[in-house]
Coordinates of C-alpha atoms and ligand atoms in Angstrom, one line a residue:
M13 CA 45.4 44.5 164.9
I14 CA 43.9 47.9 166.0
R15 CA 45.6 50.9 165.2
L16 CA 44.8 53.9 167.6
P17 CA 45.4 57.2 166.1
F18 CA 47.7 59.3 168.3
K19 CA 49.1 62.1 166.4
G20 CA 48.1 65.4 167.8
S21 CA 46.1 63.8 170.6
I22 CA 45.9 64.4 174.2
L23 CA 47.8 61.2 174.9
E24 CA 50.6 62.3 172.6
R25 CA 50.8 65.6 174.4
E26 CA 51.0 63.9 177.8
I27 CA 53.7 61.5 176.6
E28 CA 55.7 64.2 175.1
A29 CA 55.9 65.8 178.5
E30 CA 57.1 62.7 180.6
S31 CA 59.1 59.7 179.8
F32 CA 56.2 57.5 180.9
F33 CA 53.0 57.8 182.9
Y34 CA 50.0 55.8 184.3
L35 CA 46.6 55.9 182.5
D36 CA 43.8 55.2 185.0
A37 CA 40.0 55.1 184.2
D38 CA 39.6 58.6 185.6
K39 CA 42.0 60.0 183.3
V40 CA 40.5 58.1 180.3
E41 CA 37.2 59.3 181.1
E42 CA 38.6 63.0 181.4
I43 CA 40.1 62.6 177.9
V44 CA 37.0 61.2 176.6
Q45 CA 35.0 64.0 177.9
I46 CA 37.6 66.7 176.4
S47 CA 38.1 65.2 173.0
G48 CA 36.0 62.2 172.3
E49 CA 39.0 60.9 170.5
G50 CA 38.7 57.4 169.0
G51 CA 41.6 56.1 170.8
A52 CA 40.4 57.4 174.2
I53 CA 36.9 55.9 173.7
F54 CA 38.5 52.5 172.8
L55 CA 40.6 52.6 175.9
R56 CA 37.4 53.4 178.1
E57 CA 35.7 50.5 176.4
T58 CA 38.4 48.1 177.4
H59 CA 37.6 48.7 181.2
I60 CA 41.2 48.8 182.1
E61 CA 42.0 50.1 185.7
K62 CA 45.4 51.1 185.1
M63 CA 47.8 51.1 182.1
L64 CA 51.6 52.1 181.9
M65 CA 52.0 54.3 178.8
L66 CA 55.6 54.6 177.4
P67 CA 56.7 56.8 174.4
V68 CA 58.1 55.0 171.5
R69 CA 60.6 57.7 170.6
Y70 CA 62.8 57.7 167.4
Q71 CA 65.3 60.4 168.1
T72 CA 62.9 63.4 169.1
E73 CA 60.0 62.2 167.2
I74 CA 57.4 60.0 168.9
V75 CA 56.4 57.3 166.4
G76 CA 54.1 55.4 168.8
I77 CA 53.0 54.7 172.3
L78 CA 53.5 51.5 174.1
A79 CA 50.6 50.7 176.6
L80 CA 50.8 47.8 179.1
H81 CA 48.6 46.4 181.5
T82 CA 48.4 43.4 183.5
P83 CA 45.5 41.2 184.6
R84 CA 46.2 42.2 188.2
L85 CA 44.4 45.5 188.7
N86 CA 46.5 48.5 189.8
R87 CA 49.8 46.8 189.2
V88 CA 52.7 49.3 189.5
F89 CA 55.7 48.5 187.5
R90 CA 59.1 48.5 189.2
P91 CA 61.8 50.9 188.0
E92 CA 63.9 48.2 186.6
E93 CA 60.9 46.9 184.6
V94 CA 60.3 50.4 183.3
G95 CA 64.0 50.6 182.3
A96 CA 63.8 47.5 180.5
L97 CA 60.5 48.5 178.8
L98 CA 62.1 51.8 177.7
A99 CA 64.9 49.9 176.1
I100 CA 62.5 47.8 174.3
T101 CA 60.6 50.9 173.0
A102 CA 63.9 52.3 171.7
Q103 CA 64.4 49.1 169.6
A104 CA 60.7 49.2 168.6
A105 CA 61.1 52.7 167.4
S106 CA 64.0 52.1 165.1
A107 CA 62.0 49.1 163.6
I108 CA 58.8 51.1 163.2
R109 CA 61.0 54.0 161.5
N110 CA 62.5 51.5 159.1
A111 CA 59.1 50.0 158.2
Q112 CA 57.8 53.5 157.6
L113 CA 60.7 54.4 155.5
F114 CA 60.4 51.0 153.6
E115 CA 56.7 51.7 153.0
K116 CA 57.5 55.2 151.6
I117 CA 60.3 53.9 149.3
Q118 CA 57.8 51.2 148.1
E119 CA 55.3 53.8 147.4
A120 CA 57.8 56.0 145.5
Y121 CA 59.0 52.9 143.7
A122 CA 55.5 52.1 142.5
E123 CA 55.0 55.6 141.4
L124 CA 58.2 55.6 139.4
Q125 CA 57.3 52.2 137.8
R126 CA 53.9 53.6 136.9
M127 CA 55.5 56.7 135.2
D128 CA 58.2 54.7 133.5
K129 CA 55.4 52.5 131.9
L130 CA 53.4 55.6 130.8
K131 CA 56.8 56.9 129.3
D132 CA 57.3 53.7 127.4
E133 CA 53.7 53.8 126.1
F134 CA 54.3 57.4 125.2
I135 CA 57.4 56.8 123.3
V136 CA 55.4 54.1 121.3
T137 CA 52.5 56.5 120.8
A138 CA 54.8 59.4 119.8
S139 CA 57.0 57.6 117.5
H140 CA 53.9 56.3 115.7
E141 CA 52.5 59.9 115.7
L142 CA 55.8 61.2 114.2
R143 CA 56.1 58.4 111.7
T144 CA 52.6 58.6 110.2
P145 CA 52.7 62.2 109.1
L146 CA 56.6 61.9 108.1
S147 CA 56.0 59.0 105.8
A148 CA 53.1 60.9 104.2
I149 CA 55.3 63.9 103.7
S150 CA 58.3 61.8 102.3
G151 CA 55.9 59.7 100.1
Y152 CA 54.1 62.7 98.6
A153 CA 57.4 64.6 98.1
S154 CA 59.0 61.6 96.2
L155 CA 55.8 61.4 94.0
L156 CA 56.1 65.0 93.3
R157 CA 59.9 64.6 92.3
R158 CA 59.4 61.3 90.3
Q159 CA 56.5 62.4 88.3
S160 CA 57.2 66.1 88.0
A161 CA 57.0 66.0 84.2
R162 CA 53.7 64.5 84.0
I163 CA 51.4 65.5 86.8
T164 CA 48.6 67.9 86.5
P165 CA 48.3 71.0 88.5
Q166 CA 45.4 69.6 90.5
Q167 CA 47.5 66.7 91.5
I168 CA 50.3 69.1 92.4
L169 CA 47.7 70.9 94.6
R170 CA 46.4 67.6 96.2
Y171 CA 50.0 66.4 97.1
A172 CA 50.9 69.8 98.4
S173 CA 47.9 69.9 100.7
K174 CA 48.6 66.4 102.0
I175 CA 52.2 67.4 102.8
A176 CA 51.0 70.7 104.5
G177 CA 48.4 68.7 106.4
S178 CA 51.0 66.2 107.7
A179 CA 53.3 69.0 108.5
Q180 CA 50.6 70.5 110.6
Q181 CA 50.1 67.3 112.4
L182 CA 53.7 67.3 113.3
T183 CA 53.6 71.0 114.4
D184 CA 50.7 70.3 116.6
L185 CA 52.3 67.2 118.3
V186 CA 55.6 69.0 118.9
A187 CA 53.6 72.0 120.2
N188 CA 51.7 69.8 122.7
M189 CA 54.8 68.0 123.9
T190 CA 56.6 71.4 124.4
E191 CA 53.5 72.9 126.1
A192 CA 53.2 69.8 128.5
A193 CA 56.8 69.9 129.3
K194 CA 56.8 73.6 130.0
M195 CA 53.8 73.3 132.3
G196 CA 56.1 71.4 134.5
A197 CA 55.1 70.2 137.9
L198 CA 51.4 70.2 138.9
E199 CA 52.3 72.9 141.6
K200 CA 53.6 75.1 139.0
K201 CA 51.5 78.3 138.5
L202 CA 50.8 79.1 134.8
D203 CA 51.3 82.7 133.6
L204 CA 47.9 83.7 132.2
Q205 CA 46.4 87.1 131.5
P206 CA 42.8 86.9 132.5
G207 CA 40.1 89.5 131.1
P208 CA 36.7 89.4 129.9
V209 CA 36.0 86.7 127.2
Q210 CA 32.7 86.1 125.3
V211 CA 32.1 82.3 125.2
L212 CA 30.2 82.5 121.9
A213 CA 33.2 84.1 120.2
A214 CA 35.6 81.7 121.5
A215 CA 33.3 78.7 120.6
E216 CA 32.7 80.1 117.2
M217 CA 36.3 80.8 116.3
A218 CA 37.3 77.3 117.6
S219 CA 34.6 75.6 115.7
T220 CA 35.3 77.6 112.4
M221 CA 38.9 76.9 112.6
L222 CA 38.2 73.2 113.1
S223 CA 35.6 72.7 110.5
V224 CA 38.1 72.8 107.7
N225 CA 39.8 69.6 109.1
I226 CA 36.9 67.5 110.2
E227 CA 33.9 65.9 108.5
Q228 CA 31.4 66.3 111.2
Q229 CA 29.0 69.3 111.7
I230 CA 29.6 71.4 115.0
I231 CA 26.3 72.8 116.4
V232 CA 27.1 75.9 118.5
Q233 CA 24.5 76.5 121.3
V234 CA 25.9 79.5 123.2
A235 CA 24.0 82.7 124.0
P236 CA 25.8 86.0 123.2
D237 CA 25.5 87.4 126.8
L238 CA 27.7 84.7 128.5
W239 CA 31.1 86.0 129.4
V240 CA 33.8 84.6 131.5
N241 CA 36.8 85.8 133.2
C242 CA 39.9 84.2 131.7
D243 CA 42.6 84.2 129.1
A244 CA 41.2 84.1 125.6
L245 CA 44.0 82.2 124.0
P246 CA 44.0 79.1 126.4
L247 CA 40.1 79.0 126.5
R248 CA 40.0 78.8 122.6
Q249 CA 42.6 76.1 122.7
V250 CA 40.8 74.2 125.3
I251 CA 37.5 74.4 123.2
T252 CA 39.4 73.4 120.1
N253 CA 41.0 70.4 121.8
L254 CA 37.6 69.2 123.1
L255 CA 35.9 69.6 119.7
D256 CA 38.8 68.0 117.9
N257 CA 38.6 65.0 120.4
A258 CA 34.9 64.8 119.7
A259 CA 35.4 64.7 116.1
K260 CA 38.5 62.1 116.2
Y261 CA 36.4 59.7 118.3
S262 CA 33.2 60.0 116.5
P263 CA 31.8 58.6 113.1
P264 CA 31.9 61.1 110.3
D265 CA 28.2 61.5 110.6
G266 CA 27.9 62.0 114.2
H267 CA 26.7 65.4 115.6
I268 CA 29.0 67.5 117.7
T269 CA 27.5 70.2 120.0
I270 CA 29.1 72.9 121.9
A271 CA 26.6 74.3 124.5
A272 CA 26.9 76.9 127.4
H273 CA 24.6 77.9 130.2
A274 CA 24.9 80.2 133.3
T275 CA 24.6 78.5 136.6
T276 CA 26.3 78.6 140.1
L277 CA 28.9 76.4 141.7
S278 CA 26.7 74.7 144.1
Q279 CA 24.3 73.5 141.4
L280 CA 27.0 71.6 139.4
Q281 CA 27.2 67.9 139.7
L282 CA 30.9 67.4 139.8
P283 CA 32.8 64.2 140.3
E284 CA 34.0 64.0 144.0
D285 CA 37.7 64.7 143.0
Q286 CA 36.7 67.8 141.1
I287 CA 34.7 69.6 143.8
D288 CA 36.3 72.9 144.7
Y289 CA 35.7 72.5 148.6
E290 CA 37.6 75.6 149.5
R291 CA 35.6 77.8 147.3
L292 CA 32.3 76.1 148.4
A293 CA 33.3 76.8 152.1
D294 CA 33.5 80.4 151.2
G295 CA 29.7 80.6 151.8
E296 CA 29.2 82.8 148.8
D297 CA 28.0 80.8 145.8
L298 CA 30.1 81.5 142.7
A299 CA 28.3 82.4 139.5
V300 CA 29.9 80.3 136.8
I301 CA 29.4 79.5 133.0
Q302 CA 29.2 75.7 132.3
V303 CA 30.3 74.7 128.8
R304 CA 29.7 71.2 127.4
V305 CA 31.1 69.5 124.3
I306 CA 28.6 66.7 123.3
D307 CA 29.4 63.9 120.9
E308 CA 27.9 60.8 119.6
G309 CA 31.2 58.8 119.3
E310 CA 32.7 55.6 120.6
G311 CA 32.6 56.9 124.4
I312 CA 35.2 55.9 126.9
P313 CA 35.4 52.6 128.9
A314 CA 34.6 53.1 132.6
E315 CA 38.0 52.1 133.7
D316 CA 39.7 54.8 131.5
Q317 CA 37.5 57.6 132.4
Q318 CA 39.6 59.1 135.3
R319 CA 43.1 58.2 133.8
I320 CA 42.5 60.1 130.4
F321 CA 43.2 63.4 132.1
E322 CA 46.7 62.3 133.1
K323 CA 49.8 63.1 131.0
F324 CA 50.5 60.7 128.0
V325 CA 47.3 58.6 128.9
R326 CA 45.1 57.4 126.0
A327 CA 42.2 55.1 126.6
T328 CA 43.0 51.5 126.0
R329 CA 41.0 51.4 122.7
S330 CA 42.8 54.5 121.4
L331 CA 46.2 52.6 121.7
T332 CA 45.3 50.2 119.0
T333 CA 43.3 52.5 116.5
P334 CA 44.8 54.6 113.8
V335 CA 43.4 57.8 115.5
R336 CA 46.2 60.2 115.9
G337 CA 47.0 61.6 119.5
S338 CA 49.5 61.7 122.1
G339 CA 47.4 61.6 125.4
L340 CA 48.4 65.2 126.2
G341 CA 45.4 67.1 125.1
L342 CA 43.2 66.6 128.1
Y343 CA 46.0 67.0 130.6
I344 CA 46.8 70.4 128.9
C345 CA 43.2 71.5 129.0
R346 CA 42.6 70.6 132.6
R347 CA 45.8 72.5 133.7
Y348 CA 44.6 75.5 131.7
I349 CA 41.1 75.5 133.1
E350 CA 42.3 75.0 136.7
A351 CA 44.7 77.9 136.2
M352 CA 41.8 80.0 135.3
N353 CA 39.8 79.0 138.4
G354 CA 37.5 76.4 136.8
R355 CA 37.3 72.7 136.5
L356 CA 37.1 70.3 133.6
W357 CA 35.6 66.8 133.9
L358 CA 34.0 64.0 131.9
E359 CA 30.2 64.5 132.7
Q360 CA 28.9 61.4 131.0
S361 CA 30.3 58.7 128.5
V362 CA 28.5 55.6 127.3
P363 CA 30.4 53.2 125.0
Q364 CA 29.1 53.6 121.4
R365 CA 26.7 56.3 122.3
G366 CA 28.9 59.4 123.1
S367 CA 30.6 61.6 125.6
I368 CA 30.0 64.8 127.3
F369 CA 33.0 66.8 128.5
S370 CA 32.2 69.7 130.8
F371 CA 34.1 72.7 132.1
Y372 CA 33.1 75.7 134.1
L373 CA 34.7 79.1 134.5
P374 CA 33.8 82.2 136.8
R375 CA 31.1 84.2 135.1
I376 CA 31.4 87.9 134.7
D377 CA 28.8 90.6 133.4
A378 CA 29.2 91.6 129.8
P379 CA 31.6 94.6 129.3
I380 CA 29.5 97.7 128.9
N381 CA 31.0 99.0 125.7
T382 CA 30.2 96.0 123.5
G383 CA 27.0 95.0 125.6
G384 CA 27.8 91.3 124.4
E385 CA 25.2 91.9 121.7
D386 CA 27.2 91.9 118.6
E387 CA 28.4 88.5 117.4
N388 CA 30.8 89.9 115.1
D389 CA 32.8 91.6 117.7
E390 CA 36.3 90.4 118.2
P391 CA 36.7 90.5 122.0
E392 CA 39.6 88.3 122.0
N393 CA 41.9 90.7 120.0
K394 CA 43.8 91.4 123.1
T395 CA 45.5 88.2 123.4
S396 CA 45.1 86.8 119.8
Ligands
ADP5 P1 44.7 62.2 122.5 O1 45.8 63.1 121.8 O2 45.2 60.9 122.6 O3 43.4 62.5 121.8 P2 43.8 63.6 124.9 O4 44.5 63.8 126.2 O5 43.1 64.7 124.3 O6 44.8 62.7 123.9 O7 42.7 62.3 125.2 C1 43.1 61.2 126.0 C2 42.2 59.9 125.5 O8 40.8 60.1 126.0 C3 42.1 59.8 124.1 O9 43.3 58.9 123.7 C4 41.0 59.1 123.9 O10 41.0 57.7 124.3 C5 39.9 59.6 125.1 N1 39.1 60.6 124.6 C6 39.1 61.9 124.6 N2 38.1 62.5 124.3 C7 37.2 61.6 123.8 C8 35.9 61.6 123.1 N3 35.4 62.8 122.9 N4 35.5 60.4 122.9 C9 36.1 59.3 123.1 N5 37.3 59.1 123.7 C10 37.9 60.3 124.0

């Protein structure tokens, strides 16, 4: 079967104006000259002398064109034949429309089923995520109650820290779930307050906060003069999340590095689906800062590398390991980075060797009053 595209073509315009018309070799040639449309070129190659063209119209919309020719050249169809053909096109139009609707319903149904499966997986993950810290909390609380007479202050401190740690895990999970729900549909614009943010300050703050909870060492390789235009709080959240993932999916002695450098949009090697064609088409190359979070962890199987950015999706392996997580982190990070005119992607991942997550944000000059020199500056106070 050959499908000739006709939407927006000259043929469609011709047929819209009349109930039917004859297409001859001259007209085909004329159309080819004007438009070079694939359909017209195909017609020319068939060497047909004359063809009757009838619109296949559903209500007012043209859903196709019926083209007829006979082996006898220059055959003109009789009015009653044209009438019968028009009746056939009316039937064909409703059949085509039904088929189109059916296709749409099938697509929507497949998407619903996919979402349903993800929700089921999420419920399993979420209940596991809730149950683990909850049982730790109730376990240590009952230990404290039962042994209150004989436990040492050190033990009390240890149990209390375990309880606090688990409570924090629950708080994080609930915060992630609420945040993802609030973000709503993909088209929804996030309410952010952009301003100058020093990448080094954001990276250091995130790594200092995280280092209390993780075993690995984080190496920060960010020059102090790299500034971006974004909202400080979500930026820190994105970096924390990427570093936290790097730690979660790496052995305790693995190195984690956060590095940043200045570059331009056209020099970045982005995956096809992350290229900002609109901005590239602007003509002016955009100055950006690329930030990389590099780990030596378990890596991500090739078949999961695109999916992990979707809501609730965890790599297949992560579903069967005790590593905590809801599959929301990368989704939230990508939404934030995109809302701040950047992109977030998986630059590289080799199973058992490690991964590199990368994002870029538009670069700006260091604000004059701080000069970007003083590392102890707290440029993020504004939104902290
Ligand atoms: P989670 O809460 O499950 O960590 P994320 O959205 O942050 O959710 O990540 C989605 C999935 O991507 C994770 O479940 C994990 O399988 C995979 N992943 C993310 N970061 C890394 C990493 N640095 N190394 C290996 N796998 C990772």
